[in-house]
Each structure stands twice: as structure tokens, then as C-alpha cells.
mmCIF file with all atom_site columns, C-alpha atoms in Angstrom:
data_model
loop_
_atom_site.group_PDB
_atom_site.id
_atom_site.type_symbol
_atom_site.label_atom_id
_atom_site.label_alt_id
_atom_site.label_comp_id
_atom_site.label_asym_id
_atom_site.label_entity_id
_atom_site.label_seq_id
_atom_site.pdbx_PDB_ins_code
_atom_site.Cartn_x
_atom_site.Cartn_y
_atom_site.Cartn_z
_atom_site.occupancy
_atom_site.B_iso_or_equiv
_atom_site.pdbx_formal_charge
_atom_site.auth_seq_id
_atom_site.auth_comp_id
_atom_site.auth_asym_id
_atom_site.auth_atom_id
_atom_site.pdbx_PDB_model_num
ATOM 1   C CA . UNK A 1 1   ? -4.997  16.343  -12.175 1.00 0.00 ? 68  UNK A CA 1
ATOM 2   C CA . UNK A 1 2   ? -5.428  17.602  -9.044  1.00 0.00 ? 69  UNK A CA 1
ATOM 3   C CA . UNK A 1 3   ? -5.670  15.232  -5.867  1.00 0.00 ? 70  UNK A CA 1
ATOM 4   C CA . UNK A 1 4   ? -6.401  15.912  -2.128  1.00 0.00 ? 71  UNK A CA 1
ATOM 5   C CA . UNK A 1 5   ? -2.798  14.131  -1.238  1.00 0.00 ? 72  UNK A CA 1
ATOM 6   C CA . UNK A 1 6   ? -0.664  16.472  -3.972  1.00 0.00 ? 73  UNK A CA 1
ATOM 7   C CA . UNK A 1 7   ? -2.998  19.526  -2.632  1.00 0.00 ? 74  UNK A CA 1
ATOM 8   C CA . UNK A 1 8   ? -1.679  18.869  1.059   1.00 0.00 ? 75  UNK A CA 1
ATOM 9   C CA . UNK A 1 9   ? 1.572   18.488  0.439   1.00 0.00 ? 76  UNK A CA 1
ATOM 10  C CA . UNK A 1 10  ? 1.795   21.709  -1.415  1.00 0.00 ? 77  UNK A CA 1
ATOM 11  C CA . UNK A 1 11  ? -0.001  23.190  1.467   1.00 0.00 ? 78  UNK A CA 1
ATOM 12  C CA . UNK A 1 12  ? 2.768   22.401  3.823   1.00 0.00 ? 79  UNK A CA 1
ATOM 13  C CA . UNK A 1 13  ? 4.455   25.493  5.482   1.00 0.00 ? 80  UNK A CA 1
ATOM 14  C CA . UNK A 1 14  ? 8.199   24.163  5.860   1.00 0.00 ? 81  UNK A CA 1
ATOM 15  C CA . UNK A 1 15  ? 10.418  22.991  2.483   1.00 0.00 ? 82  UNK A CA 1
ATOM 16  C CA . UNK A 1 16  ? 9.733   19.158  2.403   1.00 0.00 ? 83  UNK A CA 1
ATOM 17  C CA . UNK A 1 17  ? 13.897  18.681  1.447   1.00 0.00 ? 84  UNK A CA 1
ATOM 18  C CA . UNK A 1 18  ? 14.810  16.705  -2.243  1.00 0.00 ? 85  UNK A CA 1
ATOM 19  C CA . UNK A 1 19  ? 11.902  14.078  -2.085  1.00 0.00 ? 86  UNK A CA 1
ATOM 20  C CA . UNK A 1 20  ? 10.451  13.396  -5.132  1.00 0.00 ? 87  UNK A CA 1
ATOM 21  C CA . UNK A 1 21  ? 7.404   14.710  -4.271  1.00 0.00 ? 88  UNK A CA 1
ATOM 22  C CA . UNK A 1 22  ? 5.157   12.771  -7.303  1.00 0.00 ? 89  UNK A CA 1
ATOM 23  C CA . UNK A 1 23  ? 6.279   9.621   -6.079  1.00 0.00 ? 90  UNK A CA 1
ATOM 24  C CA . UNK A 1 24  ? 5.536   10.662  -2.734  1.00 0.00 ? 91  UNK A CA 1
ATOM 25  C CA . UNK A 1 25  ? 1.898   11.477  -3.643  1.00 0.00 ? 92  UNK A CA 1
ATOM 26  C CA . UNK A 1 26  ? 1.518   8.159   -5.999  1.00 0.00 ? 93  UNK A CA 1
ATOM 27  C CA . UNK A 1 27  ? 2.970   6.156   -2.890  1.00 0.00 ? 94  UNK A CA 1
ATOM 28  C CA . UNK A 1 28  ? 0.610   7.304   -0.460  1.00 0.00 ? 95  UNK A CA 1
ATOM 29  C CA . UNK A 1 29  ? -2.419  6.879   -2.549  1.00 0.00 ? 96  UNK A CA 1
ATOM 30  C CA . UNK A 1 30  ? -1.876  3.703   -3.869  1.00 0.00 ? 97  UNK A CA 1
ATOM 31  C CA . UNK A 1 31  ? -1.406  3.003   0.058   1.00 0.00 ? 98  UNK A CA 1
ATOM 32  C CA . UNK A 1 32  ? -4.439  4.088   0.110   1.00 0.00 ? 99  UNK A CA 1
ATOM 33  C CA . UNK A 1 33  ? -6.120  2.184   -2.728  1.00 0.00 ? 100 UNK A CA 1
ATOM 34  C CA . UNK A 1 34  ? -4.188  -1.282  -1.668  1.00 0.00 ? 101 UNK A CA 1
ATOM 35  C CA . UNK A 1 35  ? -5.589  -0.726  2.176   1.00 0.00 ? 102 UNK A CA 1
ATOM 36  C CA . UNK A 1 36  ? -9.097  -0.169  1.179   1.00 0.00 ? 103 UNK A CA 1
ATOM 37  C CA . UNK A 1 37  ? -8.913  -3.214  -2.113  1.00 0.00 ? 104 UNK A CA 1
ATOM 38  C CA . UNK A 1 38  ? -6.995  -5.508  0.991   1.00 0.00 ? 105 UNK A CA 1
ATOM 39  C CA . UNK A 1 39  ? -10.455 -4.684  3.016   1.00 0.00 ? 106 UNK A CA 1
ATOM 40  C CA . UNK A 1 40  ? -12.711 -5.166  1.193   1.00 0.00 ? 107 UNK A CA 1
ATOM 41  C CA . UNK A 1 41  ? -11.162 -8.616  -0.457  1.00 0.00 ? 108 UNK A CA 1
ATOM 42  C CA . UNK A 1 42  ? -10.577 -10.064 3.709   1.00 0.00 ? 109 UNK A CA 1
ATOM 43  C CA . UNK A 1 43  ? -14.585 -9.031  3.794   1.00 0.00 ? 110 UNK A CA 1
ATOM 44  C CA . UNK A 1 44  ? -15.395 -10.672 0.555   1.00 0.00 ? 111 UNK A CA 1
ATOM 45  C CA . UNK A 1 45  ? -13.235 -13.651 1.445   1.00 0.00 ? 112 UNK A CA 1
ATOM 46  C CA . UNK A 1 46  ? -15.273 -13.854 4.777   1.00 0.00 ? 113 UNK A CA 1
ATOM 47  C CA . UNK A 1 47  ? -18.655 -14.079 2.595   1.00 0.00 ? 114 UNK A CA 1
ATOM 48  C CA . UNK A 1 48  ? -17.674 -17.262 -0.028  1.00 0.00 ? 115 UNK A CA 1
ATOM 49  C CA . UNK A 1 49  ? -18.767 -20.664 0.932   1.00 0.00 ? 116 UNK A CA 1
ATOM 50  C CA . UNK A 1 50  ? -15.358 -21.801 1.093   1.00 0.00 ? 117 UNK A CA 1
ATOM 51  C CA . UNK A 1 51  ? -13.864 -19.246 3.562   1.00 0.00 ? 118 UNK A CA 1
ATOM 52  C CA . UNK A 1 52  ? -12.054 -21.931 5.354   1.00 0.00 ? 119 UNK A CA 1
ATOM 53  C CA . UNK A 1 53  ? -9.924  -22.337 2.059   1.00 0.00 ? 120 UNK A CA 1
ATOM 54  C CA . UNK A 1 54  ? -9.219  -18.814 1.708   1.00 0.00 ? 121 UNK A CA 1
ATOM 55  C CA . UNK A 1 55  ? -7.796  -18.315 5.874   1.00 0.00 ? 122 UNK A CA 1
ATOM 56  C CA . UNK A 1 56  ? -4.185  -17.331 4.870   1.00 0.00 ? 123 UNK A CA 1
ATOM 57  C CA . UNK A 1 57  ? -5.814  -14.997 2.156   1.00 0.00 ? 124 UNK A CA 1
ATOM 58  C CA . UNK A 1 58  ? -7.740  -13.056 4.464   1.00 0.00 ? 125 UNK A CA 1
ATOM 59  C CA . UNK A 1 59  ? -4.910  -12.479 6.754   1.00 0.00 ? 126 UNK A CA 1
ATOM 60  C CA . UNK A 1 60  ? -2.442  -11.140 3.949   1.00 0.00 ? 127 UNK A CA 1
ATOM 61  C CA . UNK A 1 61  ? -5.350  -9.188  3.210   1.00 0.00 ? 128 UNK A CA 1
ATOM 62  C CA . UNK A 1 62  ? -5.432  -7.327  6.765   1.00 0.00 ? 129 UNK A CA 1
ATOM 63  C CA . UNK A 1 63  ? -1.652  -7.273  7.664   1.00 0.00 ? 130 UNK A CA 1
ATOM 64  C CA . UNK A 1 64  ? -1.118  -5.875  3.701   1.00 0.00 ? 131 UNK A CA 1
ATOM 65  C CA . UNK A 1 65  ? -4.311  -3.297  4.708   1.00 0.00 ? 132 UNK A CA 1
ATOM 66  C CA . UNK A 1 66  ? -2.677  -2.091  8.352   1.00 0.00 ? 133 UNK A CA 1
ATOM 67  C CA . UNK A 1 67  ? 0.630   -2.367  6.753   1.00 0.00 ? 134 UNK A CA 1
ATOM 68  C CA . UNK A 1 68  ? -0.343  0.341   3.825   1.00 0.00 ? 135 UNK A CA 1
ATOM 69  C CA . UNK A 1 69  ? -2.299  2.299   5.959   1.00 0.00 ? 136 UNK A CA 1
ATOM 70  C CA . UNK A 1 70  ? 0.069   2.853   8.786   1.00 0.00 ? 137 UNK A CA 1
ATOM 71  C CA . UNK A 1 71  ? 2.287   3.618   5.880   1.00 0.00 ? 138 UNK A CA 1
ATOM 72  C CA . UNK A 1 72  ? 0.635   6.272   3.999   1.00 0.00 ? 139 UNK A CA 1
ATOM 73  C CA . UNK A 1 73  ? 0.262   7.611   7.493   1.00 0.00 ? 140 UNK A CA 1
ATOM 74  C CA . UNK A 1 74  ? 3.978   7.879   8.683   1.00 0.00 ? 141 UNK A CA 1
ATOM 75  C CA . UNK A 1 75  ? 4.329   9.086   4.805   1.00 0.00 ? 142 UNK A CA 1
ATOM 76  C CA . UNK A 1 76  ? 1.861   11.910  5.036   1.00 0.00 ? 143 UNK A CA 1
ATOM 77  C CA . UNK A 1 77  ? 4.020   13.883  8.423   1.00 0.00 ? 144 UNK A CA 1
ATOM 78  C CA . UNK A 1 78  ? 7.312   15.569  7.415   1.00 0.00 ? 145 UNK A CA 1
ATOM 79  C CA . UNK A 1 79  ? 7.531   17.022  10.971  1.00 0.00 ? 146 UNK A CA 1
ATOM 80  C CA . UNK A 1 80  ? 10.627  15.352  12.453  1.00 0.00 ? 147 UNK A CA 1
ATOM 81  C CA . UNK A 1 81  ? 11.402  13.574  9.194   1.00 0.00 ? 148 UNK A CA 1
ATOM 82  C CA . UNK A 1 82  ? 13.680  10.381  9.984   1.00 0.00 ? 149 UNK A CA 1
ATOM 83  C CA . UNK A 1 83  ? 14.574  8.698   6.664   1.00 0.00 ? 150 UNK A CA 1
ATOM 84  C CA . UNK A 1 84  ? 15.305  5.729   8.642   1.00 0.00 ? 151 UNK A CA 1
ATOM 85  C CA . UNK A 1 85  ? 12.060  5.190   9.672   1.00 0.00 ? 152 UNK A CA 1
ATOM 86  C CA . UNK A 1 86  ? 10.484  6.017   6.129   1.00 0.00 ? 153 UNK A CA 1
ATOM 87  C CA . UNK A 1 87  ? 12.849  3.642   4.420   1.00 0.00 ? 154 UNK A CA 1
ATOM 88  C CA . UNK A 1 88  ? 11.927  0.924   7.094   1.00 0.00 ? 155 UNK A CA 1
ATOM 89  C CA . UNK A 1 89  ? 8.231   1.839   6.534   1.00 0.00 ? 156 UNK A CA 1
ATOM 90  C CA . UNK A 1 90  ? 8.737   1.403   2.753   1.00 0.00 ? 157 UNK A CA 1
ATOM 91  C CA . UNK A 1 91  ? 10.335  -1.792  2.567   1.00 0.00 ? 158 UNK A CA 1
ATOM 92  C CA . UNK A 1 92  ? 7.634   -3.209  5.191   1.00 0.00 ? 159 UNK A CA 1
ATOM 93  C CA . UNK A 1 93  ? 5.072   -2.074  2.921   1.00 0.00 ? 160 UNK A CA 1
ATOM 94  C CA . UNK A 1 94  ? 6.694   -3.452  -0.282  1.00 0.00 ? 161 UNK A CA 1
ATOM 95  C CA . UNK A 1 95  ? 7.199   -6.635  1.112   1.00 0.00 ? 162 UNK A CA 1
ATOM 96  C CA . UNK A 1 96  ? 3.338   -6.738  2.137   1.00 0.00 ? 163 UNK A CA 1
ATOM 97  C CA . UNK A 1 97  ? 2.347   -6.083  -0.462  1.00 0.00 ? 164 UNK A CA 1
ATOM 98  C CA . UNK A 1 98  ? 4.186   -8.608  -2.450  1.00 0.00 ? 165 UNK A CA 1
ATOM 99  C CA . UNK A 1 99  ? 2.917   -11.362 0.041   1.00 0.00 ? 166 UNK A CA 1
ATOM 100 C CA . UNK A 1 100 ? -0.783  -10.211 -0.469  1.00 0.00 ? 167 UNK A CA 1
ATOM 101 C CA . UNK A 1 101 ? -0.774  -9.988  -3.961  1.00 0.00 ? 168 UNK A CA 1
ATOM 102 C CA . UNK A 1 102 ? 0.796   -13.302 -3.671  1.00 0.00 ? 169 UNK A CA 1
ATOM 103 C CA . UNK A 1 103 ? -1.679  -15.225 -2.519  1.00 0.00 ? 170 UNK A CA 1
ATOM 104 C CA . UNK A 1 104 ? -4.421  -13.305 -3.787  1.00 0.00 ? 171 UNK A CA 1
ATOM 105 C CA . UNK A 1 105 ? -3.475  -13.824 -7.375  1.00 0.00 ? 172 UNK A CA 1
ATOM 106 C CA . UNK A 1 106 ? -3.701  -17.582 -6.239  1.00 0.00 ? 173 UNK A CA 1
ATOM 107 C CA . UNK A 1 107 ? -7.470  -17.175 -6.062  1.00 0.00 ? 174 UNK A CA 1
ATOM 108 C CA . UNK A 1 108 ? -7.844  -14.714 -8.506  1.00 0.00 ? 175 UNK A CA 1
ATOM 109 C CA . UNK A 1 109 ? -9.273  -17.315 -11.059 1.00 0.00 ? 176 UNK A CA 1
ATOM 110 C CA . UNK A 1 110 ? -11.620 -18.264 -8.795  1.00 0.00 ? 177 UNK A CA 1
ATOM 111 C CA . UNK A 1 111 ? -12.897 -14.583 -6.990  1.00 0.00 ? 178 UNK A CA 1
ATOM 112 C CA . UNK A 1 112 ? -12.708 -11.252 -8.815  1.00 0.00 ? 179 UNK A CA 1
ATOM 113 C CA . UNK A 1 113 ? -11.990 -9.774  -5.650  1.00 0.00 ? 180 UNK A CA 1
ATOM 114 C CA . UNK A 1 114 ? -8.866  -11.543 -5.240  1.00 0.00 ? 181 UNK A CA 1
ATOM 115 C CA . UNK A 1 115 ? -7.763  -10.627 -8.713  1.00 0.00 ? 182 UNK A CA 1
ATOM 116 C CA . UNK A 1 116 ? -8.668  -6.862  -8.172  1.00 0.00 ? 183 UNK A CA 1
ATOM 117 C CA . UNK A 1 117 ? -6.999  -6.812  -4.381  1.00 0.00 ? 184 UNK A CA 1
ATOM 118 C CA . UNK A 1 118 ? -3.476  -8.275  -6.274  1.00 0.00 ? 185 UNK A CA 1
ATOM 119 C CA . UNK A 1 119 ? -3.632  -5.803  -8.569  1.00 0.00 ? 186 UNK A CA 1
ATOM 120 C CA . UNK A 1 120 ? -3.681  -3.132  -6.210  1.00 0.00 ? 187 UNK A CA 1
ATOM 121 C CA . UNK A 1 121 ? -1.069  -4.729  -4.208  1.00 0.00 ? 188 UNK A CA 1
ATOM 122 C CA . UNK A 1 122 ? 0.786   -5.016  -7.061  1.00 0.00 ? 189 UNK A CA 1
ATOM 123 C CA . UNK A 1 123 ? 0.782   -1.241  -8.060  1.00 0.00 ? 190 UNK A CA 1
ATOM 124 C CA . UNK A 1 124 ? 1.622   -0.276  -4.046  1.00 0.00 ? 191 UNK A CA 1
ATOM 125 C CA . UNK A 1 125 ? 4.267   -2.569  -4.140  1.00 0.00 ? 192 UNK A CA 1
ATOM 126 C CA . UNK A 1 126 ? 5.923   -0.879  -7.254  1.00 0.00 ? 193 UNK A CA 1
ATOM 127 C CA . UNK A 1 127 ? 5.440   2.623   -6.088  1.00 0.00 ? 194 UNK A CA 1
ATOM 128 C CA . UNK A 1 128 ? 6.758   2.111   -2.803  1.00 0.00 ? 195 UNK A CA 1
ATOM 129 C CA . UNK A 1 129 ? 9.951   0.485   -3.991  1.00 0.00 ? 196 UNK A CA 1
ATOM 130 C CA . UNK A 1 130 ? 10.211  3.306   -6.356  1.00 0.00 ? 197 UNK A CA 1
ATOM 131 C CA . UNK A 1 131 ? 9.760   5.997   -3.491  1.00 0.00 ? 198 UNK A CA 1
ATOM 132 C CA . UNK A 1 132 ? 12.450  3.911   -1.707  1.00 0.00 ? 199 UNK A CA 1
ATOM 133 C CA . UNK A 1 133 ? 15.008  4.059   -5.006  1.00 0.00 ? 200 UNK A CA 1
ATOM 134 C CA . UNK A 1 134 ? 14.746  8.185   -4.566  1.00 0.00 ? 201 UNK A CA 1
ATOM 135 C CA . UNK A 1 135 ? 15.459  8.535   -1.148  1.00 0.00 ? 202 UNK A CA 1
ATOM 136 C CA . UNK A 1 136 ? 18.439  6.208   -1.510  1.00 0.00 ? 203 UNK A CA 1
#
């Protein structure tokens, strides 16, 4: 199956070097994913009638959203490629992940949207510690 994250990457003029470029395309899109699901969960948090209760779930929910996005970003440019940084990057990501999903799972009884958003944490969390494993 074809997505627009594979198709780019194929599309890029220089040799990308030995990463393993399928779990370079699952790792950015389930960036993706988890940034949009951490959202729209902080949003939905923000509309229950007990949003006071769920404070330290919406703010995992936006760190774990700026977190994935700045790191499907730094993931997507092979310009200048510093595996420091991308490790860094990945282990940031895994670890916000694995807070968010966390506490959402916490209220995921309670709110669908918490039990969706830890899901998708879940799955970023796993791909970017298995991106990490390859480059190591």
C-alpha cells in the first residue's frame, strides 16, 4: 500500500544510507497519528464536566502531540543527517509517548478518547523504539 510518507522518501534525490526505510515510514506516521489522537484527546478532555480532574491528562496530551510532531519532522529531512540528533529525537518521543499513554489509559474506562489517544501512543512508542534498535 502506497502512502504519501513511503512516496517521499522514494522521491528523494541523494541515497538515504542503511536506514531501514519501512520503519522509517511506520515511525513517522504513527508520529503522525499519536500527534493528531494526543489533540484531539487534550480538546476532548477540555469539553468533559470534570476537566479539572483530567489537568495532567491534557498536558501529556500536548507535550506527547509537539513531541511526535517535531519528531516526524526532524525524521522526514535527511539533508545533514546527524544520528545523534535522530536517536535523541527518538528516545524523547518514546518516552512521551509512554507518559501519555500512561495516564490516558488511566481514564480510558471512563472517556473513549482517552482509550483511543493511549492506543496511539502506544503504537508510536513501539515504532520509535524500533526505529531506534536499527540505527543502533
Amino acid at each position: 500500500m502506497s502512502s504519501t510518507v513511503k512516496d517521499m522518501l522514494a522521491t528523494y534525490p541523494s541515497d538515504l544510507g542503511d536506514i531501514d526505510q519501512a520503519k522509517l515510514t511506520a515511525c513517522i506516521e504513527e508520529c503522525i497519528a499519536c500527534a493528531q489522537a494526543c489533540t484531539a484527546c487534550a480538546d476532548a478532555c477540555l469539553s468533559e464536566g470534570m476537566v479539572g480532574d483530567l489537568t495532567k491528562c491534557i498536558r501529556t496530551d500536548m507535550d506527547c502531540a509537539d513531541i511526535c510532531t517535531a519528531t516526524a519532522a526532524v525524521l522526514s529531512r535527511h539533508t545533514g543527517y546527524d544520528a545523534n540528533i535522530t536517536a535523541a529525537i527518538l528516545r524523547a518521543c518514546a518516552m512521551a509517548c509512554k507518559a501519555c499513554g500512561d495516564e490516558c489509559a488511566k481514564h480510558a474506562d471512563m472517556h473513549e478518547h482517552c482509550r483511543i489517544c493511549a492506543e496511539a501512543c502506544r503504537s508510536c512508542e513501539e515504532a520509535c523504539n524500533e526505529l531506534f534498535s536499527a540505527l543502533s
